Short mmCIF file of C-alpha atoms in Angstrom, two decimals:
data_model
loop_
_atom_site.label_atom_id
_atom_site.label_comp_id
_atom_site.label_asym_id
_atom_site.label_seq_id
_atom_site.Cartn_x
_atom_site.Cartn_y
_atom_site.Cartn_z
CA MET A 1 81.68 81.91 206.19
CA ARG A 2 84.78 79.93 207.20
CA ALA A 3 86.11 79.52 203.66
CA ALA A 4 86.84 83.24 203.23
CA PRO A 5 89.82 83.38 205.65
CA ALA A 6 91.27 80.18 204.17
CA LEU A 7 90.87 81.58 200.67
CA ALA A 8 92.50 84.86 201.65
CA LEU A 9 95.42 82.98 203.20
CA ALA A 10 95.81 80.79 200.12
CA LEU A 11 95.85 83.81 197.83
CA ALA A 12 98.42 85.55 200.03
CA VAL A 13 100.68 82.48 199.98
CA LEU A 14 100.27 82.12 196.23
CA GLY A 15 101.07 85.80 195.67
CA ALA A 16 104.17 85.60 197.85
CA ALA A 17 105.35 82.48 196.04
CA LEU A 18 104.89 84.09 192.64
CA ALA A 19 106.74 87.20 193.80
CA VAL A 20 109.67 85.08 194.97
CA ALA A 21 109.69 83.08 191.75
CA ALA A 22 109.57 86.24 189.63
CA CYS A 23 112.32 88.03 191.52
CA ASN A 24 115.51 88.27 189.43
CA GLY A 25 117.75 88.08 192.49
CA GLY A 26 115.90 85.10 194.00
CA SER A 27 117.69 81.79 194.06
CA GLU A 28 116.33 78.74 192.33
CA ARG A 29 116.13 76.95 195.67
CA ALA A 30 113.97 79.72 197.16
CA GLY A 31 111.66 79.48 194.16
CA GLU A 32 111.35 75.72 194.58
CA ALA A 33 110.65 76.12 198.30
CA ALA A 34 107.90 78.62 197.50
CA LYS A 35 106.38 76.21 194.98
CA GLU A 36 106.37 73.47 197.61
CA ASP A 37 104.66 75.83 200.08
CA VAL A 38 101.97 76.60 197.52
CA ARG A 39 101.48 72.91 196.75
CA GLY A 40 101.18 72.17 200.46
CA MET A 41 98.60 74.93 200.91
CA ARG A 42 96.71 73.71 197.84
CA ASP A 43 96.63 70.16 199.22
CA PHE A 44 95.57 71.44 202.65
CA LEU A 45 92.65 73.35 201.16
CA ARG A 46 91.74 70.54 198.74
CA ASP A 47 91.47 68.12 201.69
CA ARG A 48 88.85 70.50 203.11
CA GLY A 49 86.88 70.72 199.86
CA ILE A 50 88.19 74.14 198.78
CA THR A 51 89.57 74.46 195.28
CA ILE A 52 91.38 77.43 193.80
CA ASP A 53 91.82 77.89 190.07
CA THR A 54 95.33 79.27 189.55
CA ARG A 55 95.35 79.09 185.77
CA LEU A 56 96.08 82.28 183.89
CA PRO A 57 93.31 83.39 181.54
CA GLU A 58 93.92 83.03 177.82
CA ARG A 59 94.44 86.24 175.91
#
C-alpha cells in the first residue's frame, strides 16, 4: 500500500502547520509559510489521486 506513507506524511505536515499557526509566539509570516507548505502537499497528493478531508466536524 503506497498511499499509507504519503498519507502519514501529509498528516504530519498538516499537524505541524496547525501547531505553528496556533502558537501564540509564532509570527504571521511563519503561519503563512506553513499554510503554503500544506497547500503544496495537498496539491502534490491531489495530483496523485489522493485526497484528504481537512474539514473539522460539526458539533
